[in-house]
Amino acid sequence: MNSFFVDATVPLRWGPHPVVGIPRVEFAIVRQALREKSGKAAFFKVERSGEARLLDSREMHYLVDLVEGRLRNIEDAAEQPFLDRLGTVARAIRDGAAASGKEFDRVSASYLSGRTDRRGLSYQASKALIRGLKLTGLGRSGSRETRDPLSEPGARCFLSTAGLHYLASSKRSTPLSASISTVLHDLIPIEKPHLTDRSHARNFARDVEWMFNHCRQIIGVSNYTAQQASLHAEGLGLEQNPRIAVSQLGSFLKASMQGRELEPVPSLFGRNFALYCSTIEIRKNHILLLKLWASLLPELGDRLPKLVFCGRWGWMYDEVKAYLASHPQLAEHVVILSDMSDAQLAWLYRSASFGLYPSLAEGWGLGAAESLDFGLPIIVSDTPSLGEATQGLMPVCPVSDMEAWRTEVRKAATDPCWGDALRDRIRRDYRPIDESAFAMRLLSLVQAEAPLEPSIAESPASRPEHTAGSSAPIHAERQRLKGMSFGKHRLGRWPVRAAGSGLPASSP
C-alpha cells in the first residue's frame, strides 16, 4: 500500500489552458511524479472543505493527459467562430475541467468573448455561461475514492499551494496524521504587503501560519527564499520549527519545446524588440520601463527596440494604465501580449534583442531564468533572488536607480558587443536546472525518512563578486526583524537555520 502521496489539486483546478507562474511549477512536480518508473506515488486532491481523497481512475486519466499536454488548450485557434470556441470549452469541461477553478473560468471567458482585458458585458456573460456548464455536472464521475492520505500515520505527503490554502481556510474535522511537506515560493505578501492586493495578503498570511504550524518540512525554491523562511520561523517562536530545505527552481519551458516548432508572433516578426515576461502588476515594476522608454525615445529614436510586455494583467496596475494613457507617444513603441502559447513564448525569448526584469521582489524569477535558457541576455534588478536565478551572470541595476537602467539599456540598444559578450557568457558559464532535476530533488526531500544534513548551498549568485546575490540582504533583514513583535513572541538573535543542499545544476 502506498505511503507516498502527491497533491494534484493545482493542475486539476487550473485546467487545460496555458500554464504560467506557480501553476507551471506544480504541473512539473506532478508530471515528474507520474513519470517515475517505480510508481511509488499515489495522487490526491484537497477539496474546499479541507478533506482530501485519492483520485479515481477517470481523474487519473484526465490528470495524465492534462500535465503531459495532450488536451487541446483553451485559447488555441482563438480566431475560430464562437460556436467552435464554445465547443472547445465544453469538451474541456466534459473531459474533466468541470472541477477546475476560477482561473479556468476567466481564461475561457476571455477566449469566448475575445476580451483579453477581462472586462465588459460579453466577458461577464461568457463567464456566467461557463460556470453554468460546469454546474450541469459535465464530466463528473459517479464514484469517488474515500481514502484520505493526510489522515494516515506514517504517510509522507507533498501538499500543493492550492491544497494548503483549502486546509488553512477550512475547518477540517479529520485529524492530520501524515508527515506533510510543501513548497514555499516566497514570503512577499508578508514582507512587502504594499505590493499585493489586501485580501490576498490576508489570505496568504493565514496560509503561511498554517504552513509553519502543520508542515514537517518547507521546501524553498531558492536559497534566498529558504533563508527568509528561516527568519520567519524563528520569529514565530514555535516549539518545533519545520525543517527548511531547498530545491532551486530552474525553468522548464525550453525542455517542453523539445521536438516542437516555435511559433512566431506576427506583429513582431522581423522587428527589433526587448522583452519583459511577467504578470503585469505593481510588484513587477513595469512602470520603470515605461518611464525609461519615454525618456530614451527622443535620444535613440529608431535604435530603441520596441518594449514588449508578455503577461496577463494581474492586480494594482492602475499606474501602468494611467501612464500609457498620458503618454500617447509610447503607443507605437510598447506592445502588450497576453495568453501566449509555449511555442510563441519560446519564439519571443529566441527572437528578442535582450530581456528586462526590474521586479521589486521575487522568490525566484522564472522569466529571468527562462531568458538564459534560450541564450537571451537580460538586465535584472538587484532583488536578491534574481541574482541567484541568473547565477550572477547578468547585469544588475538597483531597482530604483533610473539612471543606472538608462545607462544599461542604452548600451544594450546601441552596442552590439554588449549582447555578444553576454551571449558568450551564457553559453560558457550558465548551468540550467531542468524540470526533472528540480522535481525529483523536491520529491526525494518529501520522501526522506530523516532530515538531510543541513546546509545552504552556495549558488554562483551568492559569491562575493556578485552583489545581487550576496548575504547583505539577509543581514539587513535580520536587523530589521530584530526585536520586532510576532504575536506574543519577540525576535532576538539567531543563526540562519538549516536548509537542504542546493540542487546541482544539470548539464546543458
Short mmCIF file of C-alpha atoms in Angstrom, two decimals:
data_model
loop_
_atom_site.label_atom_id
_atom_site.label_comp_id
_atom_site.label_asym_id
_atom_site.label_seq_id
_atom_site.Cartn_x
_atom_site.Cartn_y
_atom_site.Cartn_z
CA MET A 1 0.00 0.00 0.00
CA ASN A 2 1.33 3.44 -0.94
CA SER A 3 2.80 5.61 1.82
CA PHE A 4 3.95 8.44 -0.51
CA PHE A 5 1.34 10.84 -1.88
CA VAL A 6 1.41 13.83 -4.22
CA ASP A 7 -1.25 16.52 -4.20
CA ALA A 8 -2.56 17.22 -7.75
CA THR A 9 -5.03 19.94 -6.73
CA VAL A 10 -3.28 22.72 -8.67
CA PRO A 11 -3.35 21.05 -12.13
CA LEU A 12 -6.92 19.87 -11.59
CA ARG A 13 -8.04 23.35 -10.56
CA TRP A 14 -6.06 25.06 -13.35
CA GLY A 15 -7.36 23.01 -16.25
CA PRO A 16 -6.32 22.90 -19.93
CA HIS A 17 -5.04 26.39 -20.69
CA PRO A 18 -1.51 27.84 -20.90
CA VAL A 19 0.33 27.34 -17.61
CA VAL A 20 2.17 30.29 -16.04
CA GLY A 21 3.98 31.09 -12.81
CA ILE A 22 3.41 28.86 -9.78
CA PRO A 23 0.98 26.52 -11.61
CA ARG A 24 3.75 25.80 -14.16
CA VAL A 25 5.96 24.65 -11.29
CA GLU A 26 3.30 22.45 -9.74
CA PHE A 27 2.42 20.91 -13.11
CA ALA A 28 6.10 19.96 -13.36
CA ILE A 29 6.13 18.33 -9.90
CA VAL A 30 3.06 16.22 -10.70
CA ARG A 31 4.33 15.36 -14.19
CA GLN A 32 7.66 14.06 -12.90
CA ALA A 33 5.97 12.09 -10.11
CA LEU A 34 3.74 10.45 -12.73
CA ARG A 35 6.75 9.62 -14.91
CA GLU A 36 8.66 7.99 -12.04
CA LYS A 37 9.01 4.37 -13.14
CA SER A 38 8.94 2.98 -9.61
CA GLY A 39 5.32 4.11 -9.30
CA LYS A 40 5.81 4.95 -5.64
CA ALA A 41 3.44 7.90 -5.60
CA ALA A 42 -0.33 7.90 -5.34
CA PHE A 43 -2.20 11.11 -6.17
CA PHE A 44 -4.82 13.01 -4.24
CA LYS A 45 -6.70 16.29 -4.22
CA VAL A 46 -7.90 18.54 -1.43
CA GLU A 47 -11.47 19.75 -1.53
CA ARG A 48 -12.55 23.22 -0.44
CA SER A 49 -13.79 21.63 2.79
CA GLY A 50 -10.20 20.69 3.64
CA GLU A 51 -10.92 16.99 3.29
CA ALA A 52 -8.58 15.08 0.96
CA ARG A 53 -9.15 11.97 -1.13
CA LEU A 54 -7.30 9.86 -3.65
CA LEU A 55 -8.13 10.45 -7.31
CA ASP A 56 -10.41 7.96 -9.01
CA SER A 57 -9.45 6.26 -12.29
CA ARG A 58 -11.16 8.82 -14.50
CA GLU A 59 -9.49 11.70 -12.71
CA MET A 60 -6.13 9.97 -13.04
CA HIS A 61 -6.60 9.56 -16.79
CA TYR A 62 -7.52 13.23 -17.10
CA LEU A 63 -4.57 14.29 -14.92
CA VAL A 64 -2.05 12.40 -17.08
CA ASP A 65 -3.41 13.90 -20.31
CA LEU A 66 -3.50 17.35 -18.72
CA VAL A 67 0.05 17.56 -17.39
CA GLU A 68 1.51 15.84 -20.48
CA GLY A 69 -0.13 18.44 -22.74
CA ARG A 70 -2.34 16.00 -24.64
CA LEU A 71 -5.51 18.05 -24.23
CA ARG A 72 -6.43 20.89 -26.54
CA ASN A 73 -5.72 24.13 -24.73
CA ILE A 74 -8.30 26.80 -24.25
CA GLU A 75 -7.10 29.74 -26.36
CA ASP A 76 -5.85 27.55 -29.21
CA ALA A 77 -7.33 28.77 -32.50
CA ALA A 78 -8.93 31.83 -30.88
CA GLU A 79 -9.82 33.15 -34.32
CA GLN A 80 -12.40 30.39 -34.84
CA PRO A 81 -16.15 31.16 -34.85
CA PHE A 82 -17.87 31.48 -31.48
CA LEU A 83 -19.67 28.14 -31.67
CA ASP A 84 -16.40 26.33 -32.39
CA ARG A 85 -14.74 28.03 -29.40
CA LEU A 86 -17.72 27.16 -27.23
CA GLY A 87 -17.36 23.55 -28.34
CA THR A 88 -13.69 23.58 -27.28
CA VAL A 89 -14.62 24.83 -23.81
CA ALA A 90 -17.49 22.34 -23.48
CA ARG A 91 -15.20 19.44 -24.43
CA ALA A 92 -12.66 20.56 -21.83
CA ILE A 93 -15.37 20.63 -19.17
CA ARG A 94 -16.66 17.22 -20.26
CA ASP A 95 -13.14 15.73 -20.19
CA GLY A 96 -12.51 16.82 -16.61
CA ALA A 97 -12.33 20.60 -16.27
CA ALA A 98 -15.73 20.68 -14.52
CA ALA A 99 -13.74 20.65 -11.28
CA SER A 100 -11.36 23.41 -12.36
CA GLY A 101 -11.18 26.73 -10.58
CA LYS A 102 -11.89 30.38 -11.24
CA GLU A 103 -8.82 30.99 -13.40
CA PHE A 104 -10.15 28.44 -15.91
CA ASP A 105 -13.44 30.36 -15.92
CA ARG A 106 -11.68 33.67 -16.51
CA VAL A 107 -9.42 32.39 -19.26
CA SER A 108 -12.28 30.58 -21.00
CA ALA A 109 -14.50 33.67 -20.79
CA SER A 110 -11.73 35.79 -22.30
CA TYR A 111 -11.32 33.18 -25.05
CA LEU A 112 -15.04 33.09 -25.83
CA SER A 113 -15.63 36.83 -25.70
CA GLY A 114 -12.38 37.97 -27.28
CA ARG A 115 -11.85 40.36 -24.35
CA THR A 116 -8.21 39.92 -23.28
CA ASP A 117 -8.69 42.71 -20.73
CA ARG A 118 -11.32 40.53 -18.98
CA ARG A 119 -13.87 43.31 -18.86
CA GLY A 120 -17.20 44.19 -20.42
CA LEU A 121 -20.65 42.66 -20.71
CA SER A 122 -19.64 39.97 -23.23
CA TYR A 123 -16.87 38.79 -20.93
CA GLN A 124 -19.17 38.61 -17.89
CA ALA A 125 -21.86 36.78 -19.91
CA SER A 126 -19.29 34.26 -21.16
CA LYS A 127 -18.07 33.64 -17.61
CA ALA A 128 -21.63 33.01 -16.43
CA LEU A 129 -22.16 30.58 -19.32
CA ILE A 130 -19.03 28.63 -18.43
CA ARG A 131 -19.97 28.36 -14.78
CA GLY A 132 -23.40 27.17 -15.83
CA LEU A 133 -21.85 24.42 -17.96
CA LYS A 134 -19.69 23.34 -15.03
CA LEU A 135 -22.69 23.22 -12.70
CA THR A 136 -24.54 20.87 -15.04
CA GLY A 137 -22.11 18.21 -13.91
CA LEU A 138 -20.50 17.64 -17.29
CA GLY A 139 -17.70 15.16 -16.89
CA ARG A 140 -18.43 14.21 -13.32
CA SER A 141 -17.92 10.59 -12.42
CA GLY A 142 -20.29 8.72 -10.16
CA SER A 143 -17.97 7.04 -7.65
CA ARG A 144 -15.34 8.70 -5.52
CA GLU A 145 -12.34 7.37 -3.64
CA THR A 146 -12.64 7.97 0.09
CA ARG A 147 -9.12 7.27 1.35
CA ASP A 148 -7.58 10.42 2.85
CA PRO A 149 -3.77 10.21 2.89
CA LEU A 150 -3.43 13.27 5.14
CA SER A 151 -5.05 11.33 7.97
CA GLU A 152 -2.71 8.32 7.74
CA PRO A 153 0.11 7.98 10.28
CA GLY A 154 3.41 7.33 8.52
CA ALA A 155 2.24 8.71 5.18
CA ARG A 156 4.52 11.24 3.51
CA CYS A 157 2.57 13.81 1.54
CA PHE A 158 3.52 16.63 -0.78
CA LEU A 159 0.91 19.37 -0.33
CA SER A 160 0.28 21.86 -3.15
CA THR A 161 -0.26 25.59 -2.73
CA ALA A 162 -3.97 25.19 -3.52
CA GLY A 163 -4.35 22.22 -1.18
CA LEU A 164 -2.66 24.13 1.61
CA HIS A 165 -4.93 27.13 1.00
CA TYR A 166 -8.04 24.96 1.31
CA LEU A 167 -6.76 23.39 4.52
CA ALA A 168 -5.85 26.75 6.04
CA SER A 169 -9.21 28.33 5.17
CA SER A 170 -11.43 25.42 6.17
CA LYS A 171 -12.49 23.78 9.42
CA ARG A 172 -11.34 20.28 8.59
CA SER A 173 -12.75 17.80 11.06
CA THR A 174 -10.41 14.87 10.33
CA PRO A 175 -7.09 14.97 12.27
CA LEU A 176 -3.87 15.41 10.28
CA SER A 177 -1.61 12.44 10.98
CA ALA A 178 0.63 12.35 7.89
CA SER A 179 4.08 13.91 7.54
CA ILE A 180 3.44 16.92 5.29
CA SER A 181 5.91 18.77 3.08
CA THR A 182 5.12 21.76 0.91
CA VAL A 183 6.89 24.22 -1.37
CA LEU A 184 7.35 27.89 -0.50
CA HIS A 185 7.81 30.27 -3.42
CA ASP A 186 8.20 33.50 -1.43
CA LEU A 187 7.03 35.49 1.57
CA ILE A 188 6.41 38.72 -0.34
CA PRO A 189 2.80 39.38 0.78
CA ILE A 190 4.02 39.25 4.40
CA GLU A 191 7.32 41.10 3.94
CA LYS A 192 6.01 43.69 1.45
CA PRO A 193 2.22 43.76 1.72
CA HIS A 194 2.03 47.07 -0.17
CA LEU A 195 2.97 45.17 -3.33
CA THR A 196 -0.06 42.91 -3.28
CA ASP A 197 -3.82 43.00 -3.00
CA ARG A 198 -5.02 43.37 0.61
CA SER A 199 -7.32 40.35 0.59
CA HIS A 200 -4.58 38.23 -0.96
CA ALA A 201 -2.12 39.40 1.69
CA ARG A 202 -4.55 38.43 4.47
CA ASN A 203 -5.20 35.01 2.96
CA PHE A 204 -1.50 34.45 2.35
CA ALA A 205 -0.61 35.30 5.96
CA ARG A 206 -3.21 32.80 7.18
CA ASP A 207 -1.88 30.14 4.79
CA VAL A 208 1.71 30.69 5.89
CA GLU A 209 0.74 30.49 9.56
CA TRP A 210 -0.91 27.13 8.85
CA MET A 211 2.16 26.02 6.86
CA PHE A 212 4.64 26.71 9.66
CA ASN A 213 2.39 25.12 12.27
CA HIS A 214 1.43 21.92 10.43
CA CYS A 215 4.17 21.02 7.91
CA ARG A 216 7.15 18.86 8.83
CA GLN A 217 9.16 20.38 6.03
CA ILE A 218 9.05 23.56 3.92
CA ILE A 219 10.99 23.49 0.65
CA GLY A 220 12.12 26.86 -0.69
CA VAL A 221 12.52 27.36 -4.43
CA SER A 222 15.72 29.35 -3.88
CA ASN A 223 18.38 29.75 -1.22
CA TYR A 224 17.06 33.27 -0.66
CA THR A 225 13.50 32.04 -0.05
CA ALA A 226 14.79 29.37 2.34
CA GLN A 227 16.78 31.96 4.27
CA GLN A 228 13.74 34.21 4.57
CA ALA A 229 11.68 31.22 5.71
CA SER A 230 14.24 30.50 8.42
CA LEU A 231 13.99 34.10 9.62
CA HIS A 232 10.22 33.86 9.65
CA ALA A 233 10.24 30.56 11.56
CA GLU A 234 12.49 31.99 14.25
CA GLY A 235 10.22 34.99 14.60
CA LEU A 236 7.18 32.80 15.23
CA GLY A 237 8.73 31.22 18.32
CA LEU A 238 7.28 27.77 17.68
CA GLU A 239 8.06 24.87 20.00
CA GLN A 240 9.37 22.95 16.99
CA ASN A 241 10.17 24.70 13.74
CA PRO A 242 9.61 22.90 10.45
CA ARG A 243 12.70 21.82 8.60
CA ILE A 244 13.65 24.31 5.87
CA ALA A 245 15.09 22.73 2.71
CA VAL A 246 15.94 23.96 -0.80
CA SER A 247 15.23 22.75 -4.29
CA GLN A 248 16.34 25.53 -6.63
CA LEU A 249 13.68 26.12 -9.19
CA GLY A 250 15.30 26.49 -12.59
CA SER A 251 12.91 26.84 -15.54
CA PHE A 252 11.11 24.33 -17.72
CA LEU A 253 9.88 26.00 -20.90
CA LYS A 254 12.81 25.03 -23.11
CA ALA A 255 12.56 21.34 -22.22
CA SER A 256 8.83 21.38 -23.02
CA MET A 257 9.63 22.68 -26.51
CA GLN A 258 11.94 19.81 -27.49
CA GLY A 259 10.79 18.44 -30.84
CA ARG A 260 8.23 21.23 -31.29
CA GLU A 261 8.27 24.13 -33.71
CA LEU A 262 8.46 27.67 -32.41
CA GLU A 263 5.52 29.87 -33.39
CA PRO A 264 6.37 33.46 -34.44
CA VAL A 265 4.26 36.35 -33.17
CA PRO A 266 3.25 38.00 -36.47
CA SER A 267 3.29 41.58 -35.18
CA LEU A 268 6.90 41.19 -34.04
CA PHE A 269 8.34 39.03 -36.80
CA GLY A 270 11.48 40.69 -38.16
CA ARG A 271 11.26 43.52 -35.59
CA ASN A 272 13.77 44.68 -33.01
CA PHE A 273 12.30 44.30 -29.51
CA ALA A 274 13.19 43.97 -25.83
CA LEU A 275 11.18 41.53 -23.70
CA TYR A 276 9.77 41.55 -20.19
CA CYS A 277 7.84 38.34 -19.50
CA SER A 278 5.78 38.68 -16.33
CA THR A 279 2.30 39.27 -14.98
CA ILE A 280 1.50 42.98 -15.19
CA GLU A 281 1.15 44.13 -11.59
CA ILE A 282 2.70 46.66 -9.24
CA ARG A 283 5.33 44.27 -7.84
CA LYS A 284 6.81 43.64 -11.26
CA ASN A 285 7.65 47.33 -11.73
CA HIS A 286 6.58 47.75 -15.37
CA ILE A 287 6.23 51.46 -14.68
CA LEU A 288 10.02 51.85 -14.50
CA LEU A 289 10.39 50.52 -18.04
CA LEU A 290 7.62 52.76 -19.39
CA LYS A 291 9.30 55.83 -17.90
CA LEU A 292 12.64 54.61 -19.21
CA TRP A 293 11.36 54.17 -22.76
CA ALA A 294 9.68 57.59 -22.68
CA SER A 295 12.99 59.18 -21.66
CA LEU A 296 15.12 57.30 -24.24
CA LEU A 297 12.84 57.73 -27.26
CA PRO A 298 13.88 61.31 -28.04
CA GLU A 299 17.55 60.32 -27.76
CA LEU A 300 17.64 56.97 -29.57
CA GLY A 301 14.64 57.11 -31.89
CA ASP A 302 14.50 54.04 -34.15
CA ARG A 303 17.55 52.49 -32.45
CA LEU A 304 15.43 51.89 -29.34
CA PRO A 305 13.75 48.46 -29.60
CA LYS A 306 10.04 48.04 -29.12
CA LEU A 307 9.23 47.29 -25.50
CA VAL A 308 7.24 44.05 -25.25
CA PHE A 309 5.33 43.11 -22.11
CA CYS A 310 4.30 39.45 -22.25
CA GLY A 311 1.92 38.50 -19.46
CA ARG A 312 -1.61 38.63 -18.17
CA TRP A 313 -2.97 41.64 -16.32
CA GLY A 314 -2.76 40.98 -12.60
CA TRP A 315 -3.69 43.47 -9.89
CA MET A 316 -2.78 47.02 -8.89
CA TYR A 317 -1.82 48.05 -12.42
CA ASP A 318 -3.63 51.40 -12.48
CA GLU A 319 -0.37 53.35 -12.65
CA VAL A 320 0.66 51.45 -15.79
CA LYS A 321 -2.69 52.09 -17.45
CA ALA A 322 -2.61 55.78 -16.49
CA TYR A 323 0.95 56.27 -17.73
CA LEU A 324 0.16 54.70 -21.10
CA ALA A 325 -2.93 56.89 -21.42
CA SER A 326 -0.99 60.06 -20.62
CA HIS A 327 1.93 59.25 -22.93
CA PRO A 328 0.38 58.50 -26.34
CA GLN A 329 3.83 58.69 -27.96
CA LEU A 330 4.51 55.24 -26.45
CA ALA A 331 1.64 53.60 -28.36
CA GLU A 332 3.85 52.67 -31.31
CA HIS A 333 6.73 51.54 -29.12
CA VAL A 334 5.07 49.37 -26.45
CA VAL A 335 3.44 46.02 -27.24
CA ILE A 336 1.39 44.11 -24.64
CA LEU A 337 0.82 40.41 -25.28
CA SER A 338 -1.39 38.18 -23.17
CA ASP A 339 -2.06 34.44 -23.15
CA MET A 340 0.82 33.40 -25.38
CA SER A 341 1.26 29.69 -26.05
CA ASP A 342 4.51 28.00 -25.04
CA ALA A 343 5.56 27.93 -28.70
CA GLN A 344 5.02 31.68 -29.01
CA LEU A 345 6.74 32.41 -25.71
CA ALA A 346 9.78 30.37 -26.73
CA TRP A 347 9.89 32.31 -30.02
CA LEU A 348 9.86 35.60 -28.09
CA TYR A 349 12.83 34.52 -25.99
CA ARG A 350 14.70 33.33 -29.09
CA SER A 351 13.95 36.48 -31.12
CA ALA A 352 14.28 39.34 -28.62
CA SER A 353 17.37 41.55 -28.64
CA PHE A 354 17.60 41.48 -24.86
CA GLY A 355 15.44 40.88 -21.79
CA LEU A 356 14.45 43.03 -18.82
CA TYR A 357 13.41 42.11 -15.27
CA PRO A 358 13.07 45.17 -12.98
CA SER A 359 10.90 43.41 -10.37
CA LEU A 360 10.70 44.89 -6.87
CA ALA A 361 10.51 41.49 -5.13
CA GLU A 362 10.84 37.84 -6.18
CA GLY A 363 11.11 34.40 -4.67
CA TRP A 364 12.99 33.16 -7.75
CA GLY A 365 12.36 34.96 -11.05
CA LEU A 366 11.13 32.40 -13.56
CA GLY A 367 11.19 34.77 -16.54
CA ALA A 368 14.81 35.69 -15.84
CA ALA A 369 15.90 32.05 -15.75
CA GLU A 370 13.87 31.28 -18.88
CA SER A 371 15.72 34.05 -20.71
CA LEU A 372 19.09 32.43 -20.01
CA ASP A 373 17.74 29.03 -21.05
CA PHE A 374 17.19 30.48 -24.51
CA GLY A 375 20.51 32.34 -24.56
CA LEU A 376 18.89 35.77 -24.14
CA PRO A 377 20.89 38.41 -22.23
CA ILE A 378 18.79 40.10 -19.57
CA ILE A 379 19.13 43.11 -17.29
CA VAL A 380 17.80 42.33 -13.81
CA SER A 381 17.07 44.34 -10.69
CA ASP A 382 19.08 43.89 -7.50
CA THR A 383 16.33 41.80 -5.91
CA PRO A 384 18.48 39.01 -4.33
CA SER A 385 16.74 36.00 -5.85
CA LEU A 386 17.18 37.35 -9.40
CA GLY A 387 20.94 37.23 -8.96
CA GLU A 388 20.54 33.62 -7.82
CA ALA A 389 18.23 32.69 -10.71
CA THR A 390 20.63 34.18 -13.28
CA GLN A 391 23.66 32.73 -11.46
CA GLY A 392 25.39 36.12 -11.17
CA LEU A 393 25.99 36.25 -14.92
CA MET A 394 23.80 39.17 -15.98
CA PRO A 395 23.95 42.97 -15.49
CA VAL A 396 22.28 44.13 -12.27
CA CYS A 397 20.72 47.57 -11.76
CA PRO A 398 19.40 48.91 -8.44
CA VAL A 399 15.64 48.68 -8.57
CA SER A 400 15.07 52.41 -8.03
CA ASP A 401 18.08 53.83 -9.91
CA MET A 402 16.62 55.11 -13.16
CA GLU A 403 19.96 56.44 -14.37
CA ALA A 404 21.60 53.01 -13.97
CA TRP A 405 18.80 51.42 -16.01
CA ARG A 406 19.07 54.15 -18.63
CA THR A 407 22.81 53.60 -18.99
CA GLU A 408 22.49 49.81 -19.28
CA VAL A 409 19.56 49.88 -21.73
CA ARG A 410 21.34 52.47 -23.85
CA LYS A 411 24.32 50.11 -24.15
CA ALA A 412 22.06 47.14 -24.89
CA ALA A 413 20.28 49.07 -27.65
CA THR A 414 23.30 50.63 -29.35
CA ASP A 415 26.38 48.45 -28.70
CA PRO A 416 26.38 45.05 -30.49
CA CYS A 417 29.36 43.97 -28.38
CA TRP A 418 27.20 44.22 -25.24
CA GLY A 419 24.87 41.45 -26.33
CA ASP A 420 27.58 39.34 -27.97
CA ALA A 421 29.66 39.25 -24.79
CA LEU A 422 26.69 38.28 -22.62
CA ARG A 423 25.53 35.58 -25.02
CA ASP A 424 29.05 34.12 -24.92
CA ARG A 425 28.95 34.23 -21.13
CA ILE A 426 25.65 32.34 -21.07
CA ARG A 427 26.98 29.68 -23.45
CA ARG A 428 30.15 29.28 -21.41
CA ASP A 429 29.01 29.57 -17.80
CA TYR A 430 25.25 29.15 -17.43
CA ARG A 431 24.15 25.87 -15.84
CA PRO A 432 20.43 25.28 -16.43
CA ILE A 433 18.34 23.35 -13.93
CA ASP A 434 15.89 21.14 -15.78
CA GLU A 435 12.42 20.14 -14.71
CA SER A 436 13.24 16.57 -13.78
CA ALA A 437 16.22 17.55 -11.62
CA PHE A 438 14.18 20.13 -9.71
CA ALA A 439 11.13 17.92 -9.24
CA MET A 440 13.00 14.74 -8.32
CA ARG A 441 15.11 16.64 -5.80
CA LEU A 442 11.91 18.02 -4.25
CA LEU A 443 10.13 14.67 -4.24
CA SER A 444 13.15 12.95 -2.68
CA LEU A 445 13.06 15.52 0.13
CA VAL A 446 9.37 14.73 0.71
CA GLN A 447 10.09 11.01 0.91
CA ALA A 448 13.17 11.29 3.15
CA GLU A 449 12.82 9.32 6.39
CA ALA A 450 15.13 11.68 8.27
CA PRO A 451 16.36 15.22 7.62
CA LEU A 452 19.33 15.54 5.31
CA GLU A 453 22.50 17.19 6.59
CA PRO A 454 21.57 20.86 6.92
CA SER A 455 23.35 23.41 4.73
CA ILE A 456 22.54 26.30 2.47
CA ALA A 457 24.01 25.80 -0.97
CA GLU A 458 26.24 28.46 -2.44
CA SER A 459 24.92 29.35 -5.84
CA PRO A 460 27.08 31.38 -8.24
CA ALA A 461 24.97 34.42 -7.36
CA SER A 462 25.97 34.20 -3.70
CA ARG A 463 29.68 34.66 -4.31
CA PRO A 464 31.18 37.95 -3.15
CA GLU A 465 31.79 39.28 -6.65
CA HIS A 466 28.05 39.16 -7.42
CA THR A 467 26.46 41.71 -5.12
CA ALA A 468 22.92 40.92 -6.22
CA GLY A 469 23.12 37.52 -4.54
CA SER A 470 25.26 38.44 -1.58
CA SER A 471 24.28 37.83 2.02
CA ALA A 472 23.88 41.55 2.71
CA PRO A 473 20.07 41.49 2.27
CA ILE A 474 19.84 38.68 4.81
CA HIS A 475 21.88 40.61 7.39
CA ALA A 476 19.77 43.69 6.72
CA GLU A 477 16.61 41.65 7.21
CA ARG A 478 17.94 40.31 10.50
CA GLN A 479 18.48 43.85 11.73
CA ARG A 480 15.02 44.91 10.56
CA LEU A 481 13.32 41.99 12.29
CA LYS A 482 15.41 42.02 15.44
CA GLY A 483 13.22 42.96 18.33
CA MET A 484 10.01 43.11 16.29
CA SER A 485 6.90 41.53 17.75
CA PHE A 486 5.35 38.44 16.16
CA GLY A 487 2.16 37.88 18.08
CA LYS A 488 3.27 37.19 21.65
CA HIS A 489 6.85 36.41 20.62
CA ARG A 490 9.83 38.69 20.25
CA LEU A 491 12.70 38.05 17.90
CA GLY A 492 16.18 38.00 19.33
CA ARG A 493 19.48 36.76 17.95
CA TRP A 494 19.58 33.64 15.87
CA PRO A 495 21.60 31.87 13.18
CA VAL A 496 20.08 31.24 9.79
CA ARG A 497 18.77 27.74 10.26
CA ALA A 498 19.26 24.66 8.20
CA ALA A 499 18.33 24.43 4.57
CA GLY A 500 18.87 21.39 2.42
CA SER A 501 21.75 21.44 -0.03
CA GLY A 502 21.00 23.28 -3.25
CA LEU A 503 20.09 21.42 -6.38
CA PRO A 504 23.10 20.63 -8.59
CA ALA A 505 22.56 22.17 -11.99
CA SER A 506 22.21 19.78 -14.86
CA SER A 507 24.42 19.91 -17.92
CA PRO A 508 23.10 21.85 -20.93
#
